mmCIF file of C-alpha atoms and ligand atoms in Angstrom:
data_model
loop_
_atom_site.group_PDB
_atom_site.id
_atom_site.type_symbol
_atom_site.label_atom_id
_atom_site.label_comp_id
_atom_site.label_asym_id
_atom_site.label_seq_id
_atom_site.Cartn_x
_atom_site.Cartn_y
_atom_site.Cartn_z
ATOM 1 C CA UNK A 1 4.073 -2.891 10.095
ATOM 2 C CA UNK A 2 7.048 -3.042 12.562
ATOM 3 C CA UNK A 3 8.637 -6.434 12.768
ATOM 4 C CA UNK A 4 11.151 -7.397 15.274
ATOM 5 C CA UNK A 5 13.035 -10.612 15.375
ATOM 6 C CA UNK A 6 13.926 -12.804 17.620
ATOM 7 C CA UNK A 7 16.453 -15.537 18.007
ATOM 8 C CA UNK A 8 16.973 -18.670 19.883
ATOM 9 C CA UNK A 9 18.253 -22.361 20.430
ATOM 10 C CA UNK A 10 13.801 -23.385 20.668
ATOM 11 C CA UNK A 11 10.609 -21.854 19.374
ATOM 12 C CA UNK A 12 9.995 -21.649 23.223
ATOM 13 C CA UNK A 13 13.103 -19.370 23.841
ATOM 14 C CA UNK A 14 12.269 -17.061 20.796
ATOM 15 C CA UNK A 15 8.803 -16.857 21.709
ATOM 16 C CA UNK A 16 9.883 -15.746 25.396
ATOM 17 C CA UNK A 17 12.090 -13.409 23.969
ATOM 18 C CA UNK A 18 9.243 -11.910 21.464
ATOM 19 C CA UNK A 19 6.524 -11.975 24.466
ATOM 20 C CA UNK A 20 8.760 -9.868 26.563
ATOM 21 C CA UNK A 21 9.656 -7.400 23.665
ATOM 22 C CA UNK A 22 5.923 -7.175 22.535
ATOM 23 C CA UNK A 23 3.638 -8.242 25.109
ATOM 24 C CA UNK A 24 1.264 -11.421 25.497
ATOM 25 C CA UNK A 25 -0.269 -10.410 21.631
ATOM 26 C CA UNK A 26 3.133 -11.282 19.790
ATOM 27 C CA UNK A 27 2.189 -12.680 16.525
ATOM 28 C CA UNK A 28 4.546 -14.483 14.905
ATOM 29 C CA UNK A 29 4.653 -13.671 11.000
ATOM 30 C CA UNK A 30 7.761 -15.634 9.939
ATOM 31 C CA UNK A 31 10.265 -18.044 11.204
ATOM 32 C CA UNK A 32 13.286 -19.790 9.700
ATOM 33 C CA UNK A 33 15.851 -22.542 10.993
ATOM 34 C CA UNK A 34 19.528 -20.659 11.660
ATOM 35 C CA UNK A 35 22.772 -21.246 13.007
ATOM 36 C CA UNK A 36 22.448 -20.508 17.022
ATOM 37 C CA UNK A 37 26.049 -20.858 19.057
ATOM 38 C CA UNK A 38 27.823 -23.970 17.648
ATOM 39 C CA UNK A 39 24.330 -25.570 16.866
ATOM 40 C CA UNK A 40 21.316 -25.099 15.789
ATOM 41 C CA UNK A 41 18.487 -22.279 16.511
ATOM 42 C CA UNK A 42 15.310 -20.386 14.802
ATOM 43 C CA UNK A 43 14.871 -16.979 14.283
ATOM 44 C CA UNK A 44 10.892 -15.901 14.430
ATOM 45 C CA UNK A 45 9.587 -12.445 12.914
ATOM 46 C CA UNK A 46 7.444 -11.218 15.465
ATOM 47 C CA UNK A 47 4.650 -7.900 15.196
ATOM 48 C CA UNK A 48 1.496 -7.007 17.627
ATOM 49 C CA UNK A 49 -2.357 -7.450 16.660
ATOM 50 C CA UNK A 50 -2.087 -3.331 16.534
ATOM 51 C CA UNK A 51 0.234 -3.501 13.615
ATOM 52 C CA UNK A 52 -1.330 -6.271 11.910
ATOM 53 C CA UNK A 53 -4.377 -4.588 11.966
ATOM 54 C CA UNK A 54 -3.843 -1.599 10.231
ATOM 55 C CA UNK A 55 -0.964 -3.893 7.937
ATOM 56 C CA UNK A 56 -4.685 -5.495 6.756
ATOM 57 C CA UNK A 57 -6.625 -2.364 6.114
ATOM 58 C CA UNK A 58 -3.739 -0.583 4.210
ATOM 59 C CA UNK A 59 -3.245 -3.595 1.557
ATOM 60 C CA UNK A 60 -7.423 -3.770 1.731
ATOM 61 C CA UNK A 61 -7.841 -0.320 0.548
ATOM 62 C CA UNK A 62 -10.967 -0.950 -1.327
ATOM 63 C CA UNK A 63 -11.606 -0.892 -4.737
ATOM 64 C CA UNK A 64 -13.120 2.751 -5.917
ATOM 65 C CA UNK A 65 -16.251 2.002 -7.092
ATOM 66 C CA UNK A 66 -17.199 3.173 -10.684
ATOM 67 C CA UNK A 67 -19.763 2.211 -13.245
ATOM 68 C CA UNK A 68 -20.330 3.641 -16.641
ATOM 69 C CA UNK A 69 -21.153 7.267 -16.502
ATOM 70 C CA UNK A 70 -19.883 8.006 -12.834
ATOM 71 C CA UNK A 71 -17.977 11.174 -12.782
ATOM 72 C CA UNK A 72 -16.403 13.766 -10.493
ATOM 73 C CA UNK A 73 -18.150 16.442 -9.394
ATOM 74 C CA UNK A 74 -16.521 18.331 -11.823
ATOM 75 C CA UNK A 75 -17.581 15.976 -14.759
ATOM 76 C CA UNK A 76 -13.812 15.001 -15.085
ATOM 77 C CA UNK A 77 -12.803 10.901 -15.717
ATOM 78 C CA UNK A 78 -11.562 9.463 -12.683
ATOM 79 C CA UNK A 79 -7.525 10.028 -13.283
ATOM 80 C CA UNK A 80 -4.911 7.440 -12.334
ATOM 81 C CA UNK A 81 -1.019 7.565 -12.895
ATOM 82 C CA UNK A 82 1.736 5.229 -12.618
ATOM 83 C CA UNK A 83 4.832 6.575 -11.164
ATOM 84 C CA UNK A 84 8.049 4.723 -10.358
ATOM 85 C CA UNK A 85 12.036 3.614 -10.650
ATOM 86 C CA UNK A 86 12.798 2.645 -14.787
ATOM 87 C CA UNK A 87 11.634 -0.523 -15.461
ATOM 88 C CA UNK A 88 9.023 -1.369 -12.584
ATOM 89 C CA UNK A 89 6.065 -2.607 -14.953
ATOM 90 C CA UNK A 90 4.491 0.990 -14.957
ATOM 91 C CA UNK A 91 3.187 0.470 -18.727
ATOM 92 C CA UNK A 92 2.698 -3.202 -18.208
ATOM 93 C CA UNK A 93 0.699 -2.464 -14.952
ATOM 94 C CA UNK A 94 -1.243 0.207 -17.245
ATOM 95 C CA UNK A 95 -2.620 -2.245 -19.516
ATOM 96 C CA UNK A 96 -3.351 -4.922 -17.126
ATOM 97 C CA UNK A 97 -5.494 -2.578 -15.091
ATOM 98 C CA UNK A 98 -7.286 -0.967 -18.151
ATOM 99 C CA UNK A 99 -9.066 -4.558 -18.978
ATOM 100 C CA UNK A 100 -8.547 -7.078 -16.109
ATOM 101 C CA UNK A 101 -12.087 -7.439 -14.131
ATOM 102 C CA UNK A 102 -11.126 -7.016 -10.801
ATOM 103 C CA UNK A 103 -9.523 -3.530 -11.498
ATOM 104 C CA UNK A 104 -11.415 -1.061 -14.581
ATOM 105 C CA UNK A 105 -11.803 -3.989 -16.806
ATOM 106 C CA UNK A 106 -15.910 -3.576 -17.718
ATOM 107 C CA UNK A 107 -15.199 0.550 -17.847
ATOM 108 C CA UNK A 108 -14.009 2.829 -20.484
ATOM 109 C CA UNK A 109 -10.436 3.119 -19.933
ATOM 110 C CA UNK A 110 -8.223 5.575 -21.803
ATOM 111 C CA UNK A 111 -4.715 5.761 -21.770
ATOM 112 C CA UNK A 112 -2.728 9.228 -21.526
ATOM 113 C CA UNK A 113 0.914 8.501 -21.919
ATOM 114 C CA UNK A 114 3.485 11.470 -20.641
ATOM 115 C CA UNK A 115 6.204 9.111 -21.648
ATOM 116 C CA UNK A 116 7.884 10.783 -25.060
ATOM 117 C CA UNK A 117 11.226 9.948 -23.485
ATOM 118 C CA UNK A 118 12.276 6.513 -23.876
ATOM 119 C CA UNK A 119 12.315 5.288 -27.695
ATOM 120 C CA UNK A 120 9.378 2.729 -28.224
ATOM 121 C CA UNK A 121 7.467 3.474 -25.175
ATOM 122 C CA UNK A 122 4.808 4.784 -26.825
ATOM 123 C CA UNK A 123 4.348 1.854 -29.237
ATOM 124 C CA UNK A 124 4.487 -0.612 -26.421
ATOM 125 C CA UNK A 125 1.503 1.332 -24.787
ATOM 126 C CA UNK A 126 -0.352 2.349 -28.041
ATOM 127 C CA UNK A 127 -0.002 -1.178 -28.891
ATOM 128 C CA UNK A 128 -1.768 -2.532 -25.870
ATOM 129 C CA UNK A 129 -4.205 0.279 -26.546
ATOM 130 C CA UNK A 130 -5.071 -1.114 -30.082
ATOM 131 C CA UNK A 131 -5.393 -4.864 -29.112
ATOM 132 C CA UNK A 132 -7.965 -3.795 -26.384
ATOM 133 C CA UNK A 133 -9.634 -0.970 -28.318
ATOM 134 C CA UNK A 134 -8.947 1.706 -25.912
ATOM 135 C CA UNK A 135 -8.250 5.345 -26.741
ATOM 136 C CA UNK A 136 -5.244 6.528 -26.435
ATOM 137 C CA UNK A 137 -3.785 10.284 -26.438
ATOM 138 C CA UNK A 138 0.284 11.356 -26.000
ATOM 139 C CA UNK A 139 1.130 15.071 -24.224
ATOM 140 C CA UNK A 140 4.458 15.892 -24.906
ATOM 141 C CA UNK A 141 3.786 19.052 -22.573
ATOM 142 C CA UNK A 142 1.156 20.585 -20.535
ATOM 143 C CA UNK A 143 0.351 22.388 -23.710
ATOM 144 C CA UNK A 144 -1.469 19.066 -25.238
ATOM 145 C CA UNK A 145 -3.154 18.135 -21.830
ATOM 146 C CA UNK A 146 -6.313 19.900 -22.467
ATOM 147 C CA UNK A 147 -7.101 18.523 -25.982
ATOM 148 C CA UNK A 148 -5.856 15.055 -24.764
ATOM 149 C CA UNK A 149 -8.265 15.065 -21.766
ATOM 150 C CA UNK A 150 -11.422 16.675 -24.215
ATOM 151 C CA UNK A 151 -10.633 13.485 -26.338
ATOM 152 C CA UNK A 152 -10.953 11.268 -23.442
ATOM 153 C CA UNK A 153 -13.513 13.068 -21.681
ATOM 154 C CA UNK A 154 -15.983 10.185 -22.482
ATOM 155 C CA UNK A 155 -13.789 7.713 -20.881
ATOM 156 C CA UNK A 156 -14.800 6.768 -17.099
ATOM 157 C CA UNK A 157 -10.874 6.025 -16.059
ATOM 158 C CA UNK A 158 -8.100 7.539 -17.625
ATOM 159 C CA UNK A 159 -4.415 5.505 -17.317
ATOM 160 C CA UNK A 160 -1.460 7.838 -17.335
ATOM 161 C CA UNK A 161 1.394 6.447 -17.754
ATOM 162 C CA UNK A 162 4.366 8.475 -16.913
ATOM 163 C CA UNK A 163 8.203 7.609 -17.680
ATOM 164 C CA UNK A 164 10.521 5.948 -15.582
ATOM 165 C CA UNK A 165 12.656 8.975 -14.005
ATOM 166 C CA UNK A 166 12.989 9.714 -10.298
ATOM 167 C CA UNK A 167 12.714 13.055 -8.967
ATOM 168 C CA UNK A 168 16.305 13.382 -9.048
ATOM 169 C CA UNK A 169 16.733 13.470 -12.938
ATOM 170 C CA UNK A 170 15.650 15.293 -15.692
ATOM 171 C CA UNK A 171 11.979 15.361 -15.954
ATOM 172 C CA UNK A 172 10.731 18.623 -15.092
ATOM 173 C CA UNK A 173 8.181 18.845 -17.880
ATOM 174 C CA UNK A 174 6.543 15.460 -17.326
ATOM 175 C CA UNK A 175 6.204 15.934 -13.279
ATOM 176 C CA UNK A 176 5.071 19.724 -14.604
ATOM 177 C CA UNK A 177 2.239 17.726 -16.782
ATOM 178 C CA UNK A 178 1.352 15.518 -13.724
ATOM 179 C CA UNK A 179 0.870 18.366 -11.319
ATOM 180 C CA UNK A 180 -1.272 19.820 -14.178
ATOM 181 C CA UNK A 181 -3.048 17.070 -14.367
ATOM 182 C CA UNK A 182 -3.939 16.493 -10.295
ATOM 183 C CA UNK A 183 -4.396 12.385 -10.570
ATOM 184 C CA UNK A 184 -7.397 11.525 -7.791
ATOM 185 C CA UNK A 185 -4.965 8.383 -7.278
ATOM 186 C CA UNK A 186 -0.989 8.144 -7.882
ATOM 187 C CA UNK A 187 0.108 4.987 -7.265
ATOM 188 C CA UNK A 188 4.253 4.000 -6.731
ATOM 189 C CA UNK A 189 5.056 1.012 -8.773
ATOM 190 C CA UNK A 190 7.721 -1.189 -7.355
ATOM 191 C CA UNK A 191 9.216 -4.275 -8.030
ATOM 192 C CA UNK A 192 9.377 -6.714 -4.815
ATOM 193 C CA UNK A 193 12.790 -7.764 -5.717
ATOM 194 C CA UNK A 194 14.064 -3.647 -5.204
ATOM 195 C CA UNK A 195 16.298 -3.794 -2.016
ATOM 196 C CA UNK A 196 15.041 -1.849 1.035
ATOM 197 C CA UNK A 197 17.682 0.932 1.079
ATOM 198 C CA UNK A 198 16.655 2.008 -2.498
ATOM 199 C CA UNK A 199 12.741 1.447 -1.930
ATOM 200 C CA UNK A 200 12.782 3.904 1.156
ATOM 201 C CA UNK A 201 14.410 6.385 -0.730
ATOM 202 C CA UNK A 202 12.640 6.173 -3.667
ATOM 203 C CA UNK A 203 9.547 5.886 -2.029
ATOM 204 C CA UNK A 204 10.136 9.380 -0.219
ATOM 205 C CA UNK A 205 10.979 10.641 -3.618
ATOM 206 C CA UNK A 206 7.235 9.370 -5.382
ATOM 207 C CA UNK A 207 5.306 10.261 -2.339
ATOM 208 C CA UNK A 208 6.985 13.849 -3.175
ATOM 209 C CA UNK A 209 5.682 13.653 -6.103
ATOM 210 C CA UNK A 210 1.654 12.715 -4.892
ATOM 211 C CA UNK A 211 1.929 8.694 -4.857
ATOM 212 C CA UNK A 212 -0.578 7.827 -2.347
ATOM 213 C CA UNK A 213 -0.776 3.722 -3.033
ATOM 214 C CA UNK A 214 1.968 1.746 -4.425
ATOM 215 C CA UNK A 215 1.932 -1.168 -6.627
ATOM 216 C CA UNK A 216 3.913 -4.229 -6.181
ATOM 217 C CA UNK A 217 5.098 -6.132 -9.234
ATOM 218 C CA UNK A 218 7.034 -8.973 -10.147
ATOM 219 C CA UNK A 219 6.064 -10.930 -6.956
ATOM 220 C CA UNK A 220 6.495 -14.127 -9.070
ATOM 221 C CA UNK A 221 10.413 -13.434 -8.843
ATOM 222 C CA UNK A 222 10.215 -13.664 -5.214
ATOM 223 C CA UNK A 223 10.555 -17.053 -3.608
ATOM 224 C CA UNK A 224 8.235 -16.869 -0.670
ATOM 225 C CA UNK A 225 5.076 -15.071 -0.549
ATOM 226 C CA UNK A 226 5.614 -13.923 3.628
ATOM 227 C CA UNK A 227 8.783 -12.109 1.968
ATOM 228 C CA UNK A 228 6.686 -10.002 -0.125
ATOM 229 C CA UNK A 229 4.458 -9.215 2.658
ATOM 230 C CA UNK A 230 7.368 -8.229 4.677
ATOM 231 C CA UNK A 231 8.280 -5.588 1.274
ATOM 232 C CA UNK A 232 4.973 -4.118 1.095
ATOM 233 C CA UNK A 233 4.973 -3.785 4.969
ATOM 234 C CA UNK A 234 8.006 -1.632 4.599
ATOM 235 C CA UNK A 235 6.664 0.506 1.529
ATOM 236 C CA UNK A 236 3.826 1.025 4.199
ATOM 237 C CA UNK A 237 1.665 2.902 1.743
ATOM 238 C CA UNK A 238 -2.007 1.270 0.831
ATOM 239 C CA UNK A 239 -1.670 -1.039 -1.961
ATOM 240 C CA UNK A 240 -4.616 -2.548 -3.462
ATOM 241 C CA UNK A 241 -3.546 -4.559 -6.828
ATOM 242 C CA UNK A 242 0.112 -6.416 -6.925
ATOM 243 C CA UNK A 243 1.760 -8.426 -10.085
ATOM 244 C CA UNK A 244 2.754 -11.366 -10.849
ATOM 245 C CA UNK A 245 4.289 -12.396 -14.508
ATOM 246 C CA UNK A 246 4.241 -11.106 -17.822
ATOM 247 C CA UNK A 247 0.882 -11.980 -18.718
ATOM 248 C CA UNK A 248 -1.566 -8.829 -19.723
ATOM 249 C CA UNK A 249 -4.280 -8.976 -17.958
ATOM 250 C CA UNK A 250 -3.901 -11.893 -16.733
ATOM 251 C CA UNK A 251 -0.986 -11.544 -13.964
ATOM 252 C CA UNK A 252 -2.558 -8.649 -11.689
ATOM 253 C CA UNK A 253 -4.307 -9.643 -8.030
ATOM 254 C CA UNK A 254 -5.989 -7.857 -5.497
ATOM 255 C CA UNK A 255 -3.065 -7.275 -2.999
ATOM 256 C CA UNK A 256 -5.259 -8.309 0.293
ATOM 257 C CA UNK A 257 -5.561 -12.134 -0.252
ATOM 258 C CA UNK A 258 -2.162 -12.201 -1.402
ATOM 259 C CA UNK A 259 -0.310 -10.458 1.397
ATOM 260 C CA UNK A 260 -2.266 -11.010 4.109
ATOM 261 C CA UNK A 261 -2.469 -14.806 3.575
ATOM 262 C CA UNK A 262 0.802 -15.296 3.522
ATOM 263 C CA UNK A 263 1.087 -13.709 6.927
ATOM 264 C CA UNK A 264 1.415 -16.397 9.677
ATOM 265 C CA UNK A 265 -1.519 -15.173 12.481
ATOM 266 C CA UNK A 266 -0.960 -17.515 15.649
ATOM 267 C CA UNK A 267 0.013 -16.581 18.784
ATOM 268 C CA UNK A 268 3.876 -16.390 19.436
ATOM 269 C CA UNK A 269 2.618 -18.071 23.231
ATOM 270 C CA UNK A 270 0.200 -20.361 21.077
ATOM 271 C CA UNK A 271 2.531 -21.681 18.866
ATOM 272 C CA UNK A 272 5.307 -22.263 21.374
HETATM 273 N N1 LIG B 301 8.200 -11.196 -13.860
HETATM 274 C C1 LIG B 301 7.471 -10.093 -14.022
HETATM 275 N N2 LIG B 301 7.813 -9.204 -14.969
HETATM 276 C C2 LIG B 301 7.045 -8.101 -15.086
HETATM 277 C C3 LIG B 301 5.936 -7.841 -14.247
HETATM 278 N N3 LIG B 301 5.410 -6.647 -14.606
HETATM 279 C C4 LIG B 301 6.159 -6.204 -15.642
HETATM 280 N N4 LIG B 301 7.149 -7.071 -15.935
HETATM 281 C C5 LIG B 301 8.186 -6.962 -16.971
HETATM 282 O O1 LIG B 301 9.081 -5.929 -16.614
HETATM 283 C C6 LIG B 301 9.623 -5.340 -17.798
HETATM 284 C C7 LIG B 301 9.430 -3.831 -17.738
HETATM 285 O O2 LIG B 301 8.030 -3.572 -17.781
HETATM 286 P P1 LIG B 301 7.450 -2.165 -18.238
HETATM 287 O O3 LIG B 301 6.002 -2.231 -18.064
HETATM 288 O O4 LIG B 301 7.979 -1.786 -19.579
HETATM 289 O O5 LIG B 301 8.129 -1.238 -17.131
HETATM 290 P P2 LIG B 301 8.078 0.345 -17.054
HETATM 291 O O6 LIG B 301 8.072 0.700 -15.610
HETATM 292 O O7 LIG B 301 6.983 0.866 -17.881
HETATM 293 O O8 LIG B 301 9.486 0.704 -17.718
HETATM 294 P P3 LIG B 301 9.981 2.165 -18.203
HETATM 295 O O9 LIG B 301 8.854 2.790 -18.944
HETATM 296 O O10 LIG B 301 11.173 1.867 -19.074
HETATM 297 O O11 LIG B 301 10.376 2.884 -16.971
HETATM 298 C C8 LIG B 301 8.881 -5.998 -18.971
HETATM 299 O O12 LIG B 301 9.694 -7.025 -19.470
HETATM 300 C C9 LIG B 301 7.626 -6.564 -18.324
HETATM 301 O O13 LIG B 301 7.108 -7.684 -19.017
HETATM 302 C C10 LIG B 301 5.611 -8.812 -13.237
HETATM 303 O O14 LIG B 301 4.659 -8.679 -12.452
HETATM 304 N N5 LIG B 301 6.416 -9.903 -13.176
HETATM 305 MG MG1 LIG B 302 6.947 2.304 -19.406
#
């Protein structure tokens, strides 16, 4: 979602100045009070019903829709991987989604963890596996893939978690393993608080890599909700869960009620 912004001593003057820009169907998504000449002004955040639009139906993607015993054509677990910058929440994200109801929660998750890297990773997801009772398996390289995946071939959602190195450094054998393993989703976890500059560059590396959603996390450290909407407008990929604390499961929503209610919908001309 493009979002221009507009300045002015009034609403009435920044509204002008957004109708102009956009057109009659200027909707204003944020405002704030600034400082305008030697007094005082607001600033408004302006998009068009076009871009709002498809800003709703790419953080509605839809949940897929599994029950027990649905599989591929192929017979294979439906296979989803976390990808993203060190420290995003990917494992934490993992085990929230494994049991919270409004994501696989209800299924038979497995976990599949291609992070051997980072010293106690595994423990922190094998851990999570063993409180929930959820199998988990480890591939150090795409030789163990195929006896990890006939161990969790029962499972209706498999959770690979994946370590947290960009494209850039060493990981060959882990992206090797993930290529392997063809996810049907890969989604980007990133934190809302990770400064534009380095989310557009990271995204381009992750959607190198497959990522076709993203996952937002730590929302909670952000103050306002419309500035979150404003992040996942610029990851502009679909997102369908975001998180908010510490809490497994507990701190995982569906992103559409969060983002797009903290959208402001009127008119620019209306609320002028
Ligand atoms: N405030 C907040 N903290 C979170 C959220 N999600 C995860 N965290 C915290 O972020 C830290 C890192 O989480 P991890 O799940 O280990 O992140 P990771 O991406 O797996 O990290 P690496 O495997 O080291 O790359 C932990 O302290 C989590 O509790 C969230 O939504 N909000
Ligand atoms: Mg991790």
């Amino acid at each position: 979602m493009r979002l221009e912004t507009f300045r002015g001593p009034d609403y009435a003057t920044a509204f002008a100045f957004a109708n102009s820009e956009l057109g009659d169907d200027a909707i204003l998504v944020w405002s704030r009070n600034i400082r305008y000449g030697t007094g005082t002004g607001v600033e408004v955040a302006c998009t068009t019903s076009d871009l709002l639009s498809q800003f709703r139906s790419r953080v509605s993607p839809g949940t897929p829709r599994f029950s027990a015993g649905t599989r591929r054509s192929d017979g294979r677990p439906f296979i989803l991987a976390l990808v993203g910058p060190t420290g995003a929440g990917k494992t934490t994200t993992a085990a929230k989604l494994a049991v919270h109801p409004d994501a696989f929660g209800g299924l038979k998750v497995g976990f599949l963890s291609l992070d051997t890297y980072r010293a106690g990773a595994v423990e922190q997801l094998q851990s999570y596996a063993d409180v929930a009772g959820l199998d988990f398996e480890l591939a150090y390289d795409s030789r163990d893939l195929a006896g990890a995946l006939t161990r969790l071939a029962k499972c209706d959602v498999i959770l690979v978690d994946t370590p947290g190195r960009g494209p850039k450094s060493n990981g060959a054998a882990w992206r090797a393993m993930l290529n392997r393993l063809d996810p049907d989703e890969t989604h980007f976890v990133v934190p809302a608080t990770m400064r534009t500059d380095l989310l557009l560059a990271a995204r381009s590396d992750y959607t190198s890599m497959g990522a076709s959603h993203a996952i937002i996390t730590k929302v909670d450290e952000v103050p306002l909700d419309s500035m979150v909407a404003v992040f996942a407008a610029e990851v502009g990929m679909p997102v369908r869960w975001v998180t908010d604390g510490q809490d497994v499961p507990t701190d995982l929503r569906e992103a559409g009620p969060t983002l797009i209610g903290a959208l402001g919908t009127c008119p620019a001309m209306a609320a002028a």
